[in-house]
Coordinates of C-alpha atoms (C1' of nucleotides) in Angstrom, one line a residue:
Chain A
M1 CA 0.0 25.8 38.3
R2 CA 1.1 22.5 39.9
D3 CA -0.5 20.0 37.6
K4 CA -1.1 16.3 37.1
K5 CA 2.5 15.3 36.5
D6 CA 3.2 14.9 40.2
A7 CA -0.1 13.5 41.3
P8 CA 0.8 9.8 41.5
L9 CA -2.6 8.3 40.3
R10 CA -5.1 6.6 42.4
S11 CA -4.2 3.0 42.8
D12 CA -7.2 1.6 40.9
A13 CA -6.3 4.0 38.0
Q14 CA -2.8 2.8 38.1
R15 CA -3.9 -0.8 37.8
N16 CA -6.2 0.1 34.9
R17 CA -3.4 1.8 33.0
E18 CA -1.2 -1.2 33.4
R19 CA -3.9 -3.6 32.4
I20 CA -4.4 -1.6 29.2
L21 CA -0.8 -1.6 28.4
D22 CA -0.5 -5.4 29.0
V23 CA -3.5 -6.2 26.8
A24 CA -2.5 -3.8 24.2
L25 CA 1.0 -5.2 23.8
E26 CA -0.4 -8.7 23.4
E27 CA -3.2 -7.7 21.1
L28 CA -1.1 -5.4 18.9
T29 CA 1.7 -7.9 18.5
L30 CA -0.9 -10.3 17.3
C31 CA -2.7 -7.9 15.0
A32 CA -1.4 -4.4 14.2
D33 CA -4.8 -2.9 13.6
A34 CA -6.6 -4.4 16.6
P35 CA -9.5 -2.0 17.5
L36 CA -8.9 0.1 20.5
S37 CA -12.4 -0.7 21.6
A38 CA -11.5 -4.4 21.7
I39 CA -8.4 -3.6 23.8
A40 CA -10.4 -1.5 26.2
R41 CA -13.0 -4.3 26.5
K42 CA -10.4 -7.1 27.1
A43 CA -8.7 -4.9 29.7
G44 CA -12.0 -4.6 31.4
V45 CA -12.3 -0.8 31.2
G46 CA -14.8 1.5 29.5
Q47 CA -14.0 3.5 26.5
G48 CA -13.7 6.7 28.4
T49 CA -11.1 5.3 30.8
F50 CA -9.1 4.1 27.9
Y51 CA -9.1 7.6 26.4
R52 CA -8.3 9.2 29.7
N53 CA -5.0 7.3 29.7
F54 CA -4.2 7.4 26.0
P55 CA -5.7 10.2 24.1
N56 CA -5.3 8.4 20.8
R57 CA -3.8 5.3 19.2
E58 CA -0.4 7.0 18.7
A59 CA 0.0 7.7 22.4
L60 CA -0.7 4.1 23.3
V61 CA 1.6 2.6 20.7
L62 CA 4.4 5.1 21.5
E63 CA 4.4 4.1 25.2
I64 CA 4.6 0.4 24.4
Y65 CA 7.3 1.1 21.8
R66 CA 9.4 3.0 24.3
H67 CA 9.2 0.2 26.8
E68 CA 10.1 -2.5 24.4
M69 CA 13.0 -0.6 22.9
Q70 CA 14.5 0.2 26.3
Q71 CA 14.8 -3.5 26.9
V72 CA 16.8 -4.0 23.7
A73 CA 18.9 -1.0 24.4
A74 CA 19.8 -2.3 27.8
T75 CA 21.3 -5.5 26.5
A76 CA 24.0 -3.6 24.5
A77 CA 25.9 -2.5 27.6
R78 CA 25.8 -6.0 29.0
L79 CA 27.1 -7.6 25.8
L80 CA 30.1 -5.1 25.7
E81 CA 31.2 -6.3 29.2
T82 CA 31.6 -9.9 28.2
R83 CA 32.7 -9.8 24.6
P84 CA 35.1 -8.0 22.3
P85 CA 33.5 -5.0 20.7
D86 CA 32.9 -6.4 17.2
R87 CA 31.5 -9.6 18.6
A88 CA 29.2 -7.6 20.9
L89 CA 28.0 -5.4 18.0
R90 CA 27.2 -8.4 15.8
E91 CA 25.4 -10.3 18.5
W92 CA 23.4 -7.2 19.3
M93 CA 22.4 -7.0 15.7
D94 CA 21.3 -10.6 15.7
R95 CA 19.2 -9.9 18.7
L96 CA 17.7 -6.9 17.0
A97 CA 16.8 -9.2 14.1
G98 CA 15.1 -11.7 16.5
F99 CA 13.3 -8.8 18.2
A100 CA 12.1 -7.3 15.0
M101 CA 10.6 -10.7 14.1
T102 CA 8.7 -11.4 17.3
K103 CA 7.5 -7.8 17.4
A104 CA 6.7 -7.5 13.7
G105 CA 3.0 -6.9 14.5
L106 CA 3.9 -4.2 16.9
A107 CA 6.2 -2.6 14.4
D108 CA 3.4 -2.4 11.9
A109 CA 1.2 -0.9 14.6
I110 CA 3.8 1.8 15.1
R111 CA 4.1 2.6 11.5
L112 CA 0.3 2.6 11.2
A113 CA 0.0 5.0 14.1
L114 CA 2.9 7.3 13.3
G115 CA 3.5 6.9 9.6
A116 CA 0.5 8.5 8.1
P117 CA -0.1 11.9 9.7
N118 CA 2.3 14.6 10.6
S119 CA 4.4 13.0 13.2
P120 CA 5.6 15.9 15.4
A121 CA 7.1 14.0 18.2
K122 CA 9.6 11.6 16.6
P123 CA 11.8 10.8 19.5
S124 CA 15.2 11.2 17.7
P125 CA 17.8 10.7 20.4
T126 CA 16.2 7.3 21.2
P127 CA 17.7 4.8 23.7
V128 CA 18.4 2.4 20.9
A129 CA 20.4 4.9 19.0
E130 CA 22.4 5.6 22.1
A131 CA 23.0 1.9 22.6
A132 CA 24.2 1.6 19.1
E133 CA 26.4 4.6 19.6
L134 CA 28.0 2.8 22.6
L135 CA 28.9 -0.2 20.5
L136 CA 30.1 1.8 17.6
R137 CA 32.5 3.9 19.7
A138 CA 33.9 0.7 21.2
G139 CA 34.4 -0.8 17.8
E140 CA 35.9 2.4 16.6
E141 CA 38.6 2.3 19.3
A142 CA 39.2 -1.4 18.7
G143 CA 39.7 -0.6 15.0
T144 CA 36.9 -2.7 13.7
V145 CA 34.5 0.1 12.9
R146 CA 35.3 3.1 10.7
P147 CA 35.2 6.4 12.5
G148 CA 32.3 8.8 12.4
V149 CA 29.3 6.4 12.1
T150 CA 26.5 7.6 14.3
G151 CA 23.9 5.5 16.0
D152 CA 21.3 6.9 13.6
D153 CA 23.4 5.9 10.6
F154 CA 23.5 2.4 12.0
L155 CA 19.7 2.2 12.6
L156 CA 19.1 3.4 9.1
A157 CA 21.4 0.7 7.7
I158 CA 19.6 -2.1 9.5
A159 CA 16.1 -0.8 8.8
G160 CA 15.6 -3.7 6.4
L161 CA 15.2 -6.0 9.3
W162 CA 11.7 -4.8 10.0
Q163 CA 10.8 -5.5 6.4
L164 CA 11.4 -9.3 6.7
D165 CA 8.6 -11.8 6.9
P166 CA 8.4 -13.4 10.4
D167 CA 6.8 -16.5 8.9
G168 CA 9.4 -17.5 6.4
D169 CA 13.1 -18.1 6.3
W170 CA 14.0 -14.6 7.5
Q171 CA 17.1 -16.1 9.1
S172 CA 19.3 -16.3 6.1
R173 CA 18.2 -13.0 4.6
A174 CA 18.9 -11.3 8.0
T175 CA 22.3 -12.8 8.1
R176 CA 23.1 -11.6 4.6
L177 CA 22.0 -8.1 5.4
L178 CA 23.9 -8.0 8.7
D179 CA 27.0 -9.4 7.0
L180 CA 26.8 -6.6 4.4
V181 CA 26.3 -3.9 7.0
M182 CA 29.2 -5.2 9.1
D183 CA 31.5 -5.1 6.1
G184 CA 30.3 -1.6 5.4
L185 CA 31.1 -0.5 8.9
R186 CA 34.5 -2.1 8.8
A187 CA 35.6 -0.5 5.6
G188 CA 37.9 2.4 6.4
A189 CA 38.6 1.4 10.0
W190 CA 42.2 1.7 11.0
G191 CA 42.3 -2.0 11.8
E192 CA 40.9 -3.0 8.5
A193 CA 44.1 -4.2 7.0
H194 CA 44.6 -6.8 9.7
R195 CA 42.1 -9.3 8.4
Chain B
M1 CA -15.8 -19.4 -19.0
R2 CA -14.3 -16.6 -20.9
D3 CA -14.2 -13.9 -18.4
K4 CA -13.6 -10.2 -17.9
K5 CA -9.8 -10.2 -18.5
D6 CA -10.2 -9.9 -22.3
A7 CA -13.1 -7.5 -22.3
P8 CA -11.3 -4.2 -22.9
L9 CA -13.7 -2.0 -20.9
R10 CA -16.1 0.5 -22.3
S11 CA -14.4 3.8 -23.1
D12 CA -16.1 5.8 -20.4
A13 CA -15.2 3.1 -17.8
Q14 CA -11.6 3.3 -19.0
R15 CA -11.6 7.0 -18.5
N16 CA -13.1 6.7 -15.1
R17 CA -10.4 4.2 -14.0
E18 CA -7.7 6.5 -15.2
R19 CA -9.1 9.5 -13.5
I20 CA -9.3 7.6 -10.2
L21 CA -5.7 6.6 -10.5
D22 CA -4.5 10.1 -11.3
V23 CA -6.4 11.6 -8.4
A24 CA -5.4 8.9 -6.1
L25 CA -1.7 9.3 -6.9
E26 CA -1.9 13.0 -6.2
E27 CA -4.0 12.7 -3.1
L28 CA -2.1 9.8 -1.5
T29 CA 1.2 11.4 -2.1
L30 CA -0.1 14.4 -0.3
C31 CA -1.6 12.5 2.6
A32 CA -1.3 8.8 3.1
D33 CA -4.6 8.2 4.7
A34 CA -6.7 10.3 2.4
P35 CA -10.3 8.9 2.5
L36 CA -11.2 6.8 -0.5
S37 CA -14.5 8.6 -0.6
A38 CA -12.7 11.9 -1.1
I39 CA -10.7 10.4 -4.0
A40 CA -13.9 9.1 -5.6
R41 CA -15.5 12.5 -5.2
K42 CA -12.5 14.4 -6.6
A43 CA -12.4 12.0 -9.5
G44 CA -16.0 12.7 -10.2
V45 CA -17.3 9.2 -9.7
G46 CA -19.7 7.5 -7.3
Q47 CA -18.6 5.2 -4.5
G48 CA -19.8 2.2 -6.4
T49 CA -17.8 3.0 -9.5
F50 CA -14.7 3.3 -7.3
Y51 CA -15.3 -0.1 -5.8
R52 CA -16.0 -1.7 -9.1
N53 CA -12.4 -0.7 -10.1
F54 CA -10.6 -1.2 -6.8
P55 CA -12.3 -3.6 -4.4
N56 CA -10.3 -2.1 -1.5
R57 CA -7.6 0.3 -0.5
E58 CA -4.9 -2.3 -1.0
A59 CA -5.8 -2.9 -4.6
L60 CA -5.7 0.8 -5.5
V61 CA -2.4 1.4 -3.7
L62 CA -0.8 -1.6 -5.2
E63 CA -1.7 -0.5 -8.7
I64 CA -0.1 2.9 -8.2
Y65 CA 2.9 1.4 -6.5
R66 CA 3.5 -0.9 -9.5
H67 CA 3.3 1.9 -11.9
E68 CA 5.7 4.2 -10.0
M69 CA 8.2 1.4 -9.4
Q70 CA 8.3 0.4 -13.0
Q71 CA 9.4 4.0 -13.8
V72 CA 12.3 3.7 -11.5
A73 CA 13.2 0.2 -12.6
A74 CA 13.4 1.4 -16.2
T75 CA 16.0 4.0 -15.5
A76 CA 18.5 1.3 -14.3
A77 CA 19.1 -0.1 -17.8
R78 CA 19.5 3.4 -19.3
L79 CA 22.1 4.3 -16.7
L80 CA 24.1 1.2 -17.4
E81 CA 24.4 2.1 -21.1
T82 CA 26.1 5.4 -20.4
R83 CA 28.2 4.8 -17.4
P84 CA 30.6 2.3 -15.8
P85 CA 28.7 -0.2 -13.6
D86 CA 29.6 1.2 -10.2
R87 CA 28.8 4.7 -11.2
A88 CA 25.5 3.6 -12.6
L89 CA 24.7 1.7 -9.5
R90 CA 25.5 4.6 -7.3
E91 CA 23.5 7.0 -9.4
W92 CA 20.5 4.7 -9.4
M93 CA 20.7 4.6 -5.6
D94 CA 20.7 8.4 -5.5
R95 CA 17.7 8.5 -7.6
L96 CA 16.0 5.9 -5.4
A97 CA 16.6 8.2 -2.5
G98 CA 15.1 11.2 -4.3
F99 CA 12.2 9.1 -5.4
A100 CA 11.6 7.8 -1.8
M101 CA 11.5 11.4 -0.6
T102 CA 9.0 12.8 -3.2
K103 CA 6.9 9.7 -2.8
A104 CA 7.1 9.4 1.0
G105 CA 3.4 9.9 1.4
L106 CA 2.7 7.2 -1.1
A107 CA 5.1 4.9 0.7
D108 CA 3.2 5.4 3.9
A109 CA 0.0 4.6 2.1
I110 CA 1.5 1.4 0.9
R111 CA 2.6 0.3 4.4
L112 CA -0.7 1.5 5.7
A113 CA -2.5 -0.7 3.2
L114 CA -0.3 -3.7 3.1
G115 CA 1.5 -3.7 6.5
A116 CA -1.2 -4.5 8.9
P117 CA -3.2 -7.4 7.7
N118 CA -2.1 -10.7 6.2
S119 CA -0.5 -9.6 3.0
P120 CA -0.8 -12.6 0.7
A121 CA 0.2 -11.0 -2.6
K122 CA 3.6 -9.5 -1.8
P123 CA 5.0 -9.3 -5.3
S124 CA 8.4 -10.7 -4.6
P125 CA 10.2 -10.8 -7.9
T126 CA 9.4 -7.1 -8.4
P127 CA 10.7 -5.1 -11.3
V128 CA 12.8 -3.0 -9.0
A129 CA 14.5 -6.1 -7.6
E130 CA 15.2 -7.2 -11.1
A131 CA 16.7 -3.8 -12.0
A132 CA 18.9 -3.9 -9.0
E133 CA 20.0 -7.4 -10.0
L134 CA 21.0 -6.0 -13.4
L135 CA 23.2 -3.4 -11.9
L136 CA 24.7 -5.8 -9.3
R137 CA 25.6 -8.4 -11.9
A138 CA 27.3 -5.7 -14.0
G139 CA 29.2 -4.6 -11.0
E140 CA 30.1 -8.1 -10.1
E141 CA 31.7 -8.6 -13.5
A142 CA 33.5 -5.3 -13.3
G143 CA 34.9 -6.4 -9.9
T144 CA 33.3 -3.6 -7.9
V145 CA 30.6 -5.7 -6.3
R146 CA 31.1 -8.8 -4.3
P147 CA 29.6 -11.9 -5.9
G148 CA 26.3 -13.4 -4.8
V149 CA 24.4 -10.3 -3.7
T150 CA 20.8 -10.5 -4.9
G151 CA 18.5 -7.7 -5.8
D152 CA 16.4 -8.5 -2.7
D153 CA 19.5 -8.2 -0.5
F154 CA 20.2 -4.9 -2.0
L155 CA 16.7 -3.5 -1.5
L156 CA 16.9 -4.7 2.1
A157 CA 20.1 -2.8 2.6
I158 CA 18.7 0.5 1.4
A159 CA 15.3 0.1 3.1
G160 CA 16.4 2.9 5.5
L161 CA 15.9 5.4 2.7
W162 CA 12.1 5.2 3.2
Q163 CA 12.6 6.1 6.8
L164 CA 14.1 9.5 6.2
D165 CA 12.1 12.7 6.7
P166 CA 11.4 14.4 3.4
D167 CA 11.2 17.8 5.2
G168 CA 14.6 18.0 6.8
D169 CA 18.2 17.4 5.7
W170 CA 17.7 13.9 4.4
Q171 CA 20.4 14.5 1.8
S172 CA 23.4 14.0 4.1
R173 CA 21.9 11.1 5.9
A174 CA 21.0 9.4 2.6
T175 CA 24.6 9.9 1.4
R176 CA 26.0 8.4 4.5
L177 CA 23.7 5.4 4.2
L178 CA 24.5 4.9 0.6
D179 CA 28.2 5.2 1.1
L180 CA 28.0 2.5 3.8
V181 CA 26.1 0.2 1.6
M182 CA 28.4 0.8 -1.3
D183 CA 31.4 -0.1 0.8
G184 CA 29.5 -3.2 2.0
L185 CA 28.9 -4.3 -1.5
R186 CA 32.5 -3.7 -2.5
A187 CA 34.0 -5.8 0.3
G188 CA 35.1 -9.1 -1.1
A189 CA 34.8 -8.2 -4.7
W190 CA 37.8 -9.4 -6.8
G191 CA 38.6 -5.8 -7.8
E192 CA 38.6 -4.7 -4.2
A193 CA 42.4 -4.6 -3.8
H194 CA 42.8 -2.1 -6.7
R195 CA 41.7 1.0 -4.8
Chain C
dA1 C1' -22.5 -2.9 -19.1
dC2 C1' -21.8 0.6 -16.2
dC3 C1' -23.1 4.3 -13.0
dT4 C1' -25.1 6.7 -8.8
dG5 C1' -25.8 7.7 -4.1
dA6 C1' -28.4 6.3 -0.2
dA7 C1' -27.9 2.8 3.5
dC8 C1' -25.3 -0.1 6.6
dA9 C1' -21.5 -1.6 9.6
dC10 C1' -17.6 -0.5 12.2
dC11 C1' -14.4 2.1 14.8
dG12 C1' -12.5 6.3 17.0
dT13 C1' -13.8 9.9 20.2
dT14 C1' -16.7 12.6 23.3
dC15 C1' -19.6 13.5 27.2
dA16 C1' -23.4 13.4 30.5
dA17 C1' -24.3 10.7 34.3
dG18 C1' -22.7 8.0 37.9
dT19 C1' -19.4 6.3 42.2
Chain D
dA1 C1' -10.9 11.9 41.1
dC2 C1' -12.1 8.4 38.3
dC3 C1' -15.2 5.4 35.8
dT4 C1' -19.0 3.8 32.6
dG5 C1' -21.4 3.2 28.3
dA6 C1' -24.5 5.4 25.2
dA7 C1' -24.2 8.8 21.5
dC8 C1' -21.9 10.9 17.7
dA9 C1' -18.9 11.4 13.6
dC10 C1' -16.5 9.4 10.0
dC11 C1' -15.1 6.2 6.6
dG12 C1' -15.2 1.7 4.1
dT13 C1' -18.3 -1.2 1.7
dT14 C1' -22.7 -2.8 -0.4
dC15 C1' -26.7 -2.7 -3.1
dA16 C1' -31.2 -1.3 -5.2
dA17 C1' -32.4 1.6 -8.7
dG18 C1' -31.2 4.1 -12.7
dT19 C1' -29.1 4.9 -17.8

DNA sequence: ACCTGAACACCGTTCAAGT
DNA sequence: ACCTGAACACCGTTCAAGT
């Protein structure tokens, strides 16, 4: 009953998998509906090898998604160490905006892969939500964020970021959105009167 | 040079077009990636007839999208007639939430059709944005909405609605999001101190 | 003028044969 | 154990032939 999980892949297979992921990130960022066959070809592997690693488009996209999101999540803790909570939160939001813009193609690819069919494995307690939670709790204690807002609430509130057009003046629209959200978060915090 | 625009379609062609739209709405709401061929078949027309009316998936989806959105937009004005501005705004938001949930499949279809490729014809001054503008201006005058928020700003702020899961308890999450947005809109309004 | 349905192109997925 | 690439299925799109 001991199965594949612990078998650490043959080294050539390992390399293949990584090459696929590298190429896929680049290719999907450029064009969300890039053919999987093209990705396999550019990665220098056969169709079968591709499908051995990623049984379908969703699996591939999800893996990339996780990796990218973990990067963003990780910055939250770092920001909290060097800035007051509400500054850290806002700066993290700005970075999320920038991230959403450079990875717009990838975001489309995710929706394209997960949106349509029954998506059973929506990873709900995601690292990004946890990172948001971290910042929110800090803000709550500092009195700059109303109590009880969850990481998921937060992500829902800034969902509009992924709807902006990367080629255009998204900057001002993002700022306006984030200002609005920040004010919404502040309303009802115990430190609200101070300002 | 007088072209097709003014030729009012032969009556059988008219009927075909409408049957396609009816079937497509139903089918796409059910499953976002329903095959166009299946839609054509259920509508009782040949492939060619389908493509005569809608040169590609995007054209079909956009037409349905416009029609549905106009319905929602139309309710805004009606709400304003019977309620104070901030109640009208909030109720419209609740309806948007309900709408987003029943039409979740369709929303996926839209993203699926427009998200990936270069989307040249994003209808920016959309009826819904105008409807939102109507409500916002009314709230602004009543002192319940801060000045300067555009309809587009608003739509961006509630974008998260379309990210909720229609099978699940979206109700509470939607309420939390909308509460947050309402507070964000209120912050800085001249009537803010009153409460 | 409009319709039909067979034909074509393309992409995702599988699998028999190789190392 | 892992890889390759031909083969298959499916869907979007076109077009020659019909009314």
